[in-house]
PDB file of C-alpha atoms in Angstrom:
ATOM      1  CA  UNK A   1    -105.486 -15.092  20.280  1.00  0.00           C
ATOM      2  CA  UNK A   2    -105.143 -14.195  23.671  1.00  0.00           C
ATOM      3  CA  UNK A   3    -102.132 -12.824  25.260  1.00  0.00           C
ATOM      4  CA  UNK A   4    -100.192 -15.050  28.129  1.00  0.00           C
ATOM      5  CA  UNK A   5    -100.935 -13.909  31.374  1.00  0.00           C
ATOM      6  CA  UNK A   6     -98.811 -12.011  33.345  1.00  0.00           C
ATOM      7  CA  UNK A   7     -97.926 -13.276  36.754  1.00  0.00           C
ATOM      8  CA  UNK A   8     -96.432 -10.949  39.013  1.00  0.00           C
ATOM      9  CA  UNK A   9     -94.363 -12.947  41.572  1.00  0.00           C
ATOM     10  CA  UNK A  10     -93.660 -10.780  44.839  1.00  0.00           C
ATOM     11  CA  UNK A  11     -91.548 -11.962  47.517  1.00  0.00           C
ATOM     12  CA  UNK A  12     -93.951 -11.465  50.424  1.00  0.00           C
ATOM     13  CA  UNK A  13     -93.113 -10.002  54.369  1.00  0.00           C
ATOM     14  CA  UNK A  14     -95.624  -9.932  57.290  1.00  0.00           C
ATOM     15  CA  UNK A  15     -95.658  -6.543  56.821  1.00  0.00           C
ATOM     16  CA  UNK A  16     -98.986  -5.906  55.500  1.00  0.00           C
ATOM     17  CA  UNK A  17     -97.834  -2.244  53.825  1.00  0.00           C
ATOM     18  CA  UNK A  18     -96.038  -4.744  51.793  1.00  0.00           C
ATOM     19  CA  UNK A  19     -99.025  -7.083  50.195  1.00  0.00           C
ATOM     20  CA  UNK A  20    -101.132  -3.731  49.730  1.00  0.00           C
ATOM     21  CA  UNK A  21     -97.895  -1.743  47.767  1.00  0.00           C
ATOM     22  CA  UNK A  22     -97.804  -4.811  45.659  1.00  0.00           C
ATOM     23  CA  UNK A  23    -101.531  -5.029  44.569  1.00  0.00           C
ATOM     24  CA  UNK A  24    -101.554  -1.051  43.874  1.00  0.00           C
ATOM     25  CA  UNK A  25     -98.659  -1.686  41.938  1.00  0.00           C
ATOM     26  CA  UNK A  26    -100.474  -4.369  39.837  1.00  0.00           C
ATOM     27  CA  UNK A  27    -103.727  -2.494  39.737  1.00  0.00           C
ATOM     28  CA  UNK A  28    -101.310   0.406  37.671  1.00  0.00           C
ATOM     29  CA  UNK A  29    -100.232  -2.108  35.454  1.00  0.00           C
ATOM     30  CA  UNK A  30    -103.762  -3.330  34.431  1.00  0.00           C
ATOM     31  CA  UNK A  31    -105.177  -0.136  34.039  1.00  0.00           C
ATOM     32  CA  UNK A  32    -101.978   0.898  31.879  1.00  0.00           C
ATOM     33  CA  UNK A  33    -102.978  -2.605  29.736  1.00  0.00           C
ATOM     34  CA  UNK A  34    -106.620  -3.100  29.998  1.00  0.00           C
ATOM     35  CA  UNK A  35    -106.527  -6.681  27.749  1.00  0.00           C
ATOM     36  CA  UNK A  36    -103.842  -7.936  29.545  1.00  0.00           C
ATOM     37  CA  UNK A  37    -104.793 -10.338  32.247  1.00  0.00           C
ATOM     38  CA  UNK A  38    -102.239  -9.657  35.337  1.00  0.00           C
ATOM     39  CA  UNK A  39    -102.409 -11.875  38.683  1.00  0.00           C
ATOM     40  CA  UNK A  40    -100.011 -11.891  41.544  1.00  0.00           C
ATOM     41  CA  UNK A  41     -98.035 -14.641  43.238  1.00  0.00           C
ATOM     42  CA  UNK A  42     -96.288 -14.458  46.798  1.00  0.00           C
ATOM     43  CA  UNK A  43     -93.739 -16.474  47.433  1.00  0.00           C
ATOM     44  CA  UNK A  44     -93.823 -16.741  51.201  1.00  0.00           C
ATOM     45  CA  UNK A  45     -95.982 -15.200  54.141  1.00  0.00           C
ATOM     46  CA  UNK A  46     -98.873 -13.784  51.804  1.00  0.00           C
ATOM     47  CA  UNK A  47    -101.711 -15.019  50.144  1.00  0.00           C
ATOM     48  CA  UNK A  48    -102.399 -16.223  46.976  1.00  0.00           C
ATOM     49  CA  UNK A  49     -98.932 -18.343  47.118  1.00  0.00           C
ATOM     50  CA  UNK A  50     -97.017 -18.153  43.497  1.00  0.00           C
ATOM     51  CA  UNK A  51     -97.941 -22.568  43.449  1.00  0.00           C
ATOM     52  CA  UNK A  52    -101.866 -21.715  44.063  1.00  0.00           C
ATOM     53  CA  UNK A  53    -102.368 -18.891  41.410  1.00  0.00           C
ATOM     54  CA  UNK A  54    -100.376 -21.195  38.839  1.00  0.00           C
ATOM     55  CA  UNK A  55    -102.986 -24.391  40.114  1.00  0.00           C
ATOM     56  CA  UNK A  56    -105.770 -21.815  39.140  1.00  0.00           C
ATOM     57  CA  UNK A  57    -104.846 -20.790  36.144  1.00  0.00           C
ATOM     58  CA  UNK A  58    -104.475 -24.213  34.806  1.00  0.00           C
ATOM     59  CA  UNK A  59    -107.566 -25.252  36.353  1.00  0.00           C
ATOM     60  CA  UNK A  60    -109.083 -22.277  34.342  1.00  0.00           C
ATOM     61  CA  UNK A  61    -107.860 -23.915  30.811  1.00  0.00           C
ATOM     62  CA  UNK A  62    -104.937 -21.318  31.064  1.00  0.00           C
ATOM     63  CA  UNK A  63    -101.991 -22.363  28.697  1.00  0.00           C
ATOM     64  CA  UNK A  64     -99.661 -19.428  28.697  1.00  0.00           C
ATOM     65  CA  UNK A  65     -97.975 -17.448  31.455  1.00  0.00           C
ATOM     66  CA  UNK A  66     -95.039 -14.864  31.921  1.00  0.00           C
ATOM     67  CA  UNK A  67     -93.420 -14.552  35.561  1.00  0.00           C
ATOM     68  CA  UNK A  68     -92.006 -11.558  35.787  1.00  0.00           C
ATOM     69  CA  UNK A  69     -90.153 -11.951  39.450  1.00  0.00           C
ATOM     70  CA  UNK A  70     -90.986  -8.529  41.438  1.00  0.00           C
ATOM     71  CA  UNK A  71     -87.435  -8.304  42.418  1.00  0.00           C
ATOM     72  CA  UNK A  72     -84.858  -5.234  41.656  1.00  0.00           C
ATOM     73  CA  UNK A  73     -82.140  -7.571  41.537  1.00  0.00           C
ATOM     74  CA  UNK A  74     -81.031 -10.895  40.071  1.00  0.00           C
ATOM     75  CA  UNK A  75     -80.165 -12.839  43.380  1.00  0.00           C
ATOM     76  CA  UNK A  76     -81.407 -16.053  44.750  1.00  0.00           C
ATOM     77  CA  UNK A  77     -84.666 -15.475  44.646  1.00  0.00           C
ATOM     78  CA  UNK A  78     -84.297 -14.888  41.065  1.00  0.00           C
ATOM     79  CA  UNK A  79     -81.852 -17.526  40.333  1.00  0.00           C
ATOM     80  CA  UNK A  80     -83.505 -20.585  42.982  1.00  0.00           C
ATOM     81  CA  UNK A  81     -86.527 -20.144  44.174  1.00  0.00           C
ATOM     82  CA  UNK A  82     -88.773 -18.798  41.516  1.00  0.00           C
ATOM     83  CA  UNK A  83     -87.145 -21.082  38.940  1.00  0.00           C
ATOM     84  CA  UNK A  84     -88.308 -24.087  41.946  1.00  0.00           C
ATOM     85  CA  UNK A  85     -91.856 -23.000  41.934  1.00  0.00           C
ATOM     86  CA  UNK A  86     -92.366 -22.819  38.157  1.00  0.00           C
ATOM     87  CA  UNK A  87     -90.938 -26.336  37.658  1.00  0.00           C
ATOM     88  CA  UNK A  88     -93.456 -27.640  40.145  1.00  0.00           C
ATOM     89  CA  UNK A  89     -96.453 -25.814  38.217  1.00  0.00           C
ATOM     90  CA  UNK A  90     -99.105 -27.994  36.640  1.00  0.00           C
ATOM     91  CA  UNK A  91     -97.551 -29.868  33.674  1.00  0.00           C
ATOM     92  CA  UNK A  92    -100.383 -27.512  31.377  1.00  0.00           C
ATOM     93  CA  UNK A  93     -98.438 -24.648  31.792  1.00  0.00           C
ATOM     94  CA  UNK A  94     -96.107 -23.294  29.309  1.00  0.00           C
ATOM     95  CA  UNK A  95     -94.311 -20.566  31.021  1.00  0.00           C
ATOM     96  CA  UNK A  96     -92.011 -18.111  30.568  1.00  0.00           C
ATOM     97  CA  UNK A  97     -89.992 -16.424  33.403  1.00  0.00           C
ATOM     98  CA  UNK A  98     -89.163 -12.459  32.458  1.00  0.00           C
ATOM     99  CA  UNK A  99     -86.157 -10.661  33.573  1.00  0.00           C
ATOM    100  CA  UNK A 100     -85.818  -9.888  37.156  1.00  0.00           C
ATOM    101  CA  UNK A 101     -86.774  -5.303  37.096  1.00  0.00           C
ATOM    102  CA  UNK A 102     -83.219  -3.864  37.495  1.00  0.00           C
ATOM    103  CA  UNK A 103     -80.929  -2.624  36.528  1.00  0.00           C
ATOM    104  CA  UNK A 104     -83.327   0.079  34.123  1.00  0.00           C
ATOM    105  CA  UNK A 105     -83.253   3.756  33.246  1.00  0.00           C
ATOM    106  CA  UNK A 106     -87.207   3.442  34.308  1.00  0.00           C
ATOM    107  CA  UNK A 107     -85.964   2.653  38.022  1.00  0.00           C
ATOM    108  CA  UNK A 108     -83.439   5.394  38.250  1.00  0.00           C
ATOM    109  CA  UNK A 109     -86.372   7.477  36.534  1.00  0.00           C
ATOM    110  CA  UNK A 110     -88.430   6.423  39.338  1.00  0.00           C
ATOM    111  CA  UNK A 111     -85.740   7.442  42.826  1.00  0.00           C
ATOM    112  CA  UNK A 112     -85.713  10.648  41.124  1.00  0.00           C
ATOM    113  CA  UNK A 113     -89.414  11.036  41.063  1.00  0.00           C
ATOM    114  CA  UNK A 114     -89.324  10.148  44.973  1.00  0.00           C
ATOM    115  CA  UNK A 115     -86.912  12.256  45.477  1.00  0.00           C
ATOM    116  CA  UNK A 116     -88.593  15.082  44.319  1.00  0.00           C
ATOM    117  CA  UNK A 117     -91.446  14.403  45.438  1.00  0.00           C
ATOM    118  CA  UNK A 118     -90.070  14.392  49.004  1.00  0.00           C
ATOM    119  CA  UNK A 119     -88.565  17.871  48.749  1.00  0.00           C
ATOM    120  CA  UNK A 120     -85.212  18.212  46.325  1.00  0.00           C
ATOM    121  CA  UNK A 121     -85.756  20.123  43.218  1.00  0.00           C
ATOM    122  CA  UNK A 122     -83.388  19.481  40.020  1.00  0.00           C
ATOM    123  CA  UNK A 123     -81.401  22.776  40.520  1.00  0.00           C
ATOM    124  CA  UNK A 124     -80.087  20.834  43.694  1.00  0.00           C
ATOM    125  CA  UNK A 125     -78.821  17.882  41.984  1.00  0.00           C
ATOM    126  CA  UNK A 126     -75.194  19.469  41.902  1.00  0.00           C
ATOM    127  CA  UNK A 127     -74.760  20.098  45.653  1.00  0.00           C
ATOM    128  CA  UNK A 128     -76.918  16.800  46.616  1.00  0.00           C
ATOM    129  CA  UNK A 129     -75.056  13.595  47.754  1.00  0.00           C
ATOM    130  CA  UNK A 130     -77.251  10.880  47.437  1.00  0.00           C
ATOM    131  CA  UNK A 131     -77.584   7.167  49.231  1.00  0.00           C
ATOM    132  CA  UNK A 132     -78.712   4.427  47.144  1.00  0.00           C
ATOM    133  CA  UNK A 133     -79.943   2.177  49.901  1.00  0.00           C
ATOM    134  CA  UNK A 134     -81.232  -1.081  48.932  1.00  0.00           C
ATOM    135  CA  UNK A 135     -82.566  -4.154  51.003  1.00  0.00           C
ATOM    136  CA  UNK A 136     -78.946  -5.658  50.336  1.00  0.00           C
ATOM    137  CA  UNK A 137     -77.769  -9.621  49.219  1.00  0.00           C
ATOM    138  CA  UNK A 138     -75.127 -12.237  50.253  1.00  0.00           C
ATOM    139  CA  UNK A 139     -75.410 -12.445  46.423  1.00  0.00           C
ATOM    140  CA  UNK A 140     -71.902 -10.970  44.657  1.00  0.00           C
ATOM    141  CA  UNK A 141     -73.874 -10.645  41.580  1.00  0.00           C
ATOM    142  CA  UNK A 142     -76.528  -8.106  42.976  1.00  0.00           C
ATOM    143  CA  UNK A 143     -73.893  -6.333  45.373  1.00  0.00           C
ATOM    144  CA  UNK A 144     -71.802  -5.193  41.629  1.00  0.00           C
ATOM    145  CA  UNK A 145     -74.919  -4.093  40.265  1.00  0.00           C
ATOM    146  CA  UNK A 146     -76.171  -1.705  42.887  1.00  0.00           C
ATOM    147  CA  UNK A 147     -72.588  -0.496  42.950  1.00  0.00           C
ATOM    148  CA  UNK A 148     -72.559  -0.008  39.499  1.00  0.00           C
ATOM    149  CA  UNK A 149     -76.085   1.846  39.578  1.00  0.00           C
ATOM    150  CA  UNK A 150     -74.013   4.273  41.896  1.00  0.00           C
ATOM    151  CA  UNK A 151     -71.284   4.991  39.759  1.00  0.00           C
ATOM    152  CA  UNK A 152     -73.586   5.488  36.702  1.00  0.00           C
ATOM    153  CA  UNK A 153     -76.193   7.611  38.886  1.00  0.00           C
ATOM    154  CA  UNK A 154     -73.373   9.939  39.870  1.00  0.00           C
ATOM    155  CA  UNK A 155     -72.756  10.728  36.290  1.00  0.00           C
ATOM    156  CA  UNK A 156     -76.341  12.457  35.830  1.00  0.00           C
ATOM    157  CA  UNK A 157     -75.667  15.376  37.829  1.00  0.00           C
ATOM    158  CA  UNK A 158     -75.223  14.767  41.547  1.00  0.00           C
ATOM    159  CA  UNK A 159     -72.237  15.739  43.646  1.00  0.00           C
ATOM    160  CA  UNK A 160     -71.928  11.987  44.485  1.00  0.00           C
ATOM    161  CA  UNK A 161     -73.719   8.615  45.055  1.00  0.00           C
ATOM    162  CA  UNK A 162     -73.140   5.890  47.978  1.00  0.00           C
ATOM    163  CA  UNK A 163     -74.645   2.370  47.676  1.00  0.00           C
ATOM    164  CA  UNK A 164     -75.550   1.260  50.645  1.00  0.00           C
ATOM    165  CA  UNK A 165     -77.129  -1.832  52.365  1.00  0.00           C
ATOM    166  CA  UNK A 166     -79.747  -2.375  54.823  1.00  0.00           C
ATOM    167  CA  UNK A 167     -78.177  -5.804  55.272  1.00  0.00           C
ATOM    168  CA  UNK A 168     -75.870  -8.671  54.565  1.00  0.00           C
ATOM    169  CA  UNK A 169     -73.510  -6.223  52.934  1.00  0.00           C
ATOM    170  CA  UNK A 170     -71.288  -2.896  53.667  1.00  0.00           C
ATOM    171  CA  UNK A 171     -72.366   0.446  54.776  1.00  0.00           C
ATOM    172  CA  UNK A 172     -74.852   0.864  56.116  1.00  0.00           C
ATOM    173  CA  UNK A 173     -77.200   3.892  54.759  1.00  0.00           C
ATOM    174  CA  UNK A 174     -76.056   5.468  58.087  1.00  0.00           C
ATOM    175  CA  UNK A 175     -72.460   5.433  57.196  1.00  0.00           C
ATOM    176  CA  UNK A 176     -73.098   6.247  53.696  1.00  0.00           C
ATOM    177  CA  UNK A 177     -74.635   9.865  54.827  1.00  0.00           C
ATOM    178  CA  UNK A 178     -71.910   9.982  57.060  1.00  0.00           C
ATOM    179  CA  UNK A 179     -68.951  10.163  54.445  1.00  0.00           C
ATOM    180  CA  UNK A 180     -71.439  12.095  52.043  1.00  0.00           C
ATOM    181  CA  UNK A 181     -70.950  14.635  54.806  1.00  0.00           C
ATOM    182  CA  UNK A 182     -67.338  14.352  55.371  1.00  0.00           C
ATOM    183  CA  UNK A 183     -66.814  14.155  50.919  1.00  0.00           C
ATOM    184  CA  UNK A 184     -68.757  17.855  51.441  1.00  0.00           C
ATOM    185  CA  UNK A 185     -72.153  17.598  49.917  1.00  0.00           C
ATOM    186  CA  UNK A 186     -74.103  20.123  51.023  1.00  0.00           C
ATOM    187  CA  UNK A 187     -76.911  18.375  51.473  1.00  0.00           C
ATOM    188  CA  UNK A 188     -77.442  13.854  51.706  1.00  0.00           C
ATOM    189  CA  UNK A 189     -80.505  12.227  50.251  1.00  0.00           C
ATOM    190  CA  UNK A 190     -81.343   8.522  50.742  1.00  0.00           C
ATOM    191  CA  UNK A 191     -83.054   6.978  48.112  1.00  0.00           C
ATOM    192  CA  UNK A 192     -84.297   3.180  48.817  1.00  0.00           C
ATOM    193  CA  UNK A 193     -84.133   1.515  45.631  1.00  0.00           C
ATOM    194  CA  UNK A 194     -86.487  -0.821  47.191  1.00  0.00           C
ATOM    195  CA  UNK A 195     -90.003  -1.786  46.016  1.00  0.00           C
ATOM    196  CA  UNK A 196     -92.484  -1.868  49.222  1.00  0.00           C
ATOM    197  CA  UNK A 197     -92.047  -0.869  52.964  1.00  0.00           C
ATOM    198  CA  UNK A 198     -91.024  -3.496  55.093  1.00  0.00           C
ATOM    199  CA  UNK A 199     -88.511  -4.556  58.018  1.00  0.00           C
ATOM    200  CA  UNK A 200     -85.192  -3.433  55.958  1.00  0.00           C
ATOM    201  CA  UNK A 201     -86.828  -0.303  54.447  1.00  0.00           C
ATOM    202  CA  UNK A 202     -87.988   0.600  57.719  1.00  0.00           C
ATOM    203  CA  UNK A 203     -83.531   0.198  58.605  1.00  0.00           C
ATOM    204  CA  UNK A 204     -83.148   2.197  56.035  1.00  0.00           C
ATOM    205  CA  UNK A 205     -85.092   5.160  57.333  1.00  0.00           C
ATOM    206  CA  UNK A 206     -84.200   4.452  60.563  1.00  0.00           C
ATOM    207  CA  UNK A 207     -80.731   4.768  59.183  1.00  0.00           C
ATOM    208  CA  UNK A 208     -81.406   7.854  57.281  1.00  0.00           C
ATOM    209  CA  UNK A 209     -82.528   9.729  60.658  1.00  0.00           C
ATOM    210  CA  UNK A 210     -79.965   8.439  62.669  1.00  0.00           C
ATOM    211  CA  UNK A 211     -77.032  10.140  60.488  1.00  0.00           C
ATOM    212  CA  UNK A 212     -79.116  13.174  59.915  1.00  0.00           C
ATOM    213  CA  UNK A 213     -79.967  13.054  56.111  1.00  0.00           C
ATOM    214  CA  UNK A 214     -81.663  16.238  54.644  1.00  0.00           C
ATOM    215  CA  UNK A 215     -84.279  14.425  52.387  1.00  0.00           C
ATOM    216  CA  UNK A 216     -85.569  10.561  52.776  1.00  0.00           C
ATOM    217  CA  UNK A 217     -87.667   9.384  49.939  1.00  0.00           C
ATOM    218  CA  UNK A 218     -90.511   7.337  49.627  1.00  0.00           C
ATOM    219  CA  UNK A 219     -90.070   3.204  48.276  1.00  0.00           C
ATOM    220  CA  UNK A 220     -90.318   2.556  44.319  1.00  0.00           C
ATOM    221  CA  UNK A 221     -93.833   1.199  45.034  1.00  0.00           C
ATOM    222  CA  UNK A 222     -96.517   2.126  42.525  1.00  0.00           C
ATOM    223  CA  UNK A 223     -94.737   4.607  40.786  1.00  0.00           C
ATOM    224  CA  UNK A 224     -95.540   4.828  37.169  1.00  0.00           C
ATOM    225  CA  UNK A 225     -92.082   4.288  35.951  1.00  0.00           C
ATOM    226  CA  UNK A 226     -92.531   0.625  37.866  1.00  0.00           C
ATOM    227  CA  UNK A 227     -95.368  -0.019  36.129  1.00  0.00           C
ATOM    228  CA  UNK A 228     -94.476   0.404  32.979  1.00  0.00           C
ATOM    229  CA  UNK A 229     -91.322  -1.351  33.691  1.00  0.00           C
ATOM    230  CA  UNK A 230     -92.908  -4.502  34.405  1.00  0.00           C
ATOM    231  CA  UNK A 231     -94.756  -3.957  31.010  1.00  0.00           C
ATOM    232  CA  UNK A 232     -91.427  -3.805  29.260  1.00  0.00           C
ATOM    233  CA  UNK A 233     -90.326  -6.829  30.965  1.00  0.00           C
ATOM    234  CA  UNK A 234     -93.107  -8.790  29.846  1.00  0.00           C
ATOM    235  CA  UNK A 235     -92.896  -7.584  26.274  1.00  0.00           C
ATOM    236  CA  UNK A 236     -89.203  -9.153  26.288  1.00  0.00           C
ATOM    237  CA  UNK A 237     -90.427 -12.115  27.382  1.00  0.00           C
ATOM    238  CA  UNK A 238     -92.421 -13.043  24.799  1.00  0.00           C
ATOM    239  CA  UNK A 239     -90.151 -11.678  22.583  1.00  0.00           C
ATOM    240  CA  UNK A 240     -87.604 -14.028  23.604  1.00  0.00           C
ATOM    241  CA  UNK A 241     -89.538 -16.985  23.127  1.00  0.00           C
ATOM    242  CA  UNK A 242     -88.251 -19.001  25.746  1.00  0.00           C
ATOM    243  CA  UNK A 243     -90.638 -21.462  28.130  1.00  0.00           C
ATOM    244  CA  UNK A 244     -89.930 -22.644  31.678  1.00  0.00           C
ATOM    245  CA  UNK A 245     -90.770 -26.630  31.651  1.00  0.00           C
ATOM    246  CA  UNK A 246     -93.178 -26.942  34.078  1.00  0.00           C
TER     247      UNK A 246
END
């Protein structure tokens, strides 16, 4: 029997570092699950659209699909406009929709990774302030759990850890290295707990240099903690059983 595919659904920018982040991404996930058939959706500005791919696939003979949202956070993306574009899928379709990525030890896994990679080592965790800057949400929902990330972050070693926002919400990452600073860290890391470059990463760093921050990490993008994240998700989907009528 053949597994459902798994439909990535990205949001999409006109950024094109964005589109290409989001197909290395997927080609990590396939070569981490060679059976598994993966595709990816966009919901706006790229191409294939998340209504085309689904068109395919039931044009294909297709009957089962998981869409796992790309998203790091459950906000209206998660909660209206993905759930809009599977009930509009052809009536074929029995899909399931998987759990947006965050929160997940695999993520914070992941901003450590980048921050490594750009320069700290783990003997400077106790002296390192860190910013968790994400895109940021009108959404109350998502703005509790980056918060929360923070406060459970802090507790794996670092001298402290800021959420901040690259918009909508309150501080900015600029403000967050700022009282890092002034709360005595010797040295500030921002970490964007985003997936892909794009217009509010690009505020972040921009951010980030403006207050001065020691170390600026890379985006999530195809990190292997991501990628086997989105494997995980998938796995629960099925597990749970439950179908999106389409």
């Amino acid at each position: 029997m053949r597994s459902p595919v798994l439909l990535v659904v990205a949001h999409g920018s006109r950024d094109p570092r964005h589109a290409a982040t989001v197909h290395a991404l997927v080609r990590r996930v396939r070569a981490a699950r060679p059976g598994l058939r993966v595709e990816t959706g966009f919901l706006d500005f790229n191409l294939p659209s998340v209504q085309g791919v689904l068109e395919s696939l039931a044009a294909e003979g297709v009957g089962d699909v998981v869409a796992l949202p790309l998203l790091l956070t459950r906000a209206f993306h998660a909660k209206a406009d993905i759930p809009a574009v599977l009930r509009d899928a052809p009536p074929r379709l029995r899909i399931r929709q998987a759990e947006v990525l965050g929160p997940s030890p695999l993520l914070m896994a992941g901003l450590e990774r980048r921050l490594y990679e750009a320069g700290l080592h783990p003997a400077d965790k106790s002296s390192t302030g860190v910013v968790l800057a994400s895109a940021g949400s009108t959404d109350p929902e998502a703005i509790a759990v980056i918060a929360a990330i923070a406060r459970e972050w802090r507790h794996t070693g670092w001298c402290a850890v800021r959420p901040a926002f690259a918009s909508a919400s309150l501080p900015r990452t600029e403000d967050a290295v700022r009282e890092l600073r002034a709360f005595g860290c010797r040295r500030v890391a921002v970490a964007p707990y985003v997936i892909a470059p794009g217009r509010l990463p690009d505020r972040i760093a921009a951010g980030a240099r403006e207050a001065g921050a020691d170390v600026l990490a890379e985006v999530l993008g195809p990190s292997p903690e991501l990628a086997e994240l989105l494997l995980r998700r998938y796995t629960a989907a099925l597990g749970a059983g439950q179908l999106t009528a389409a």
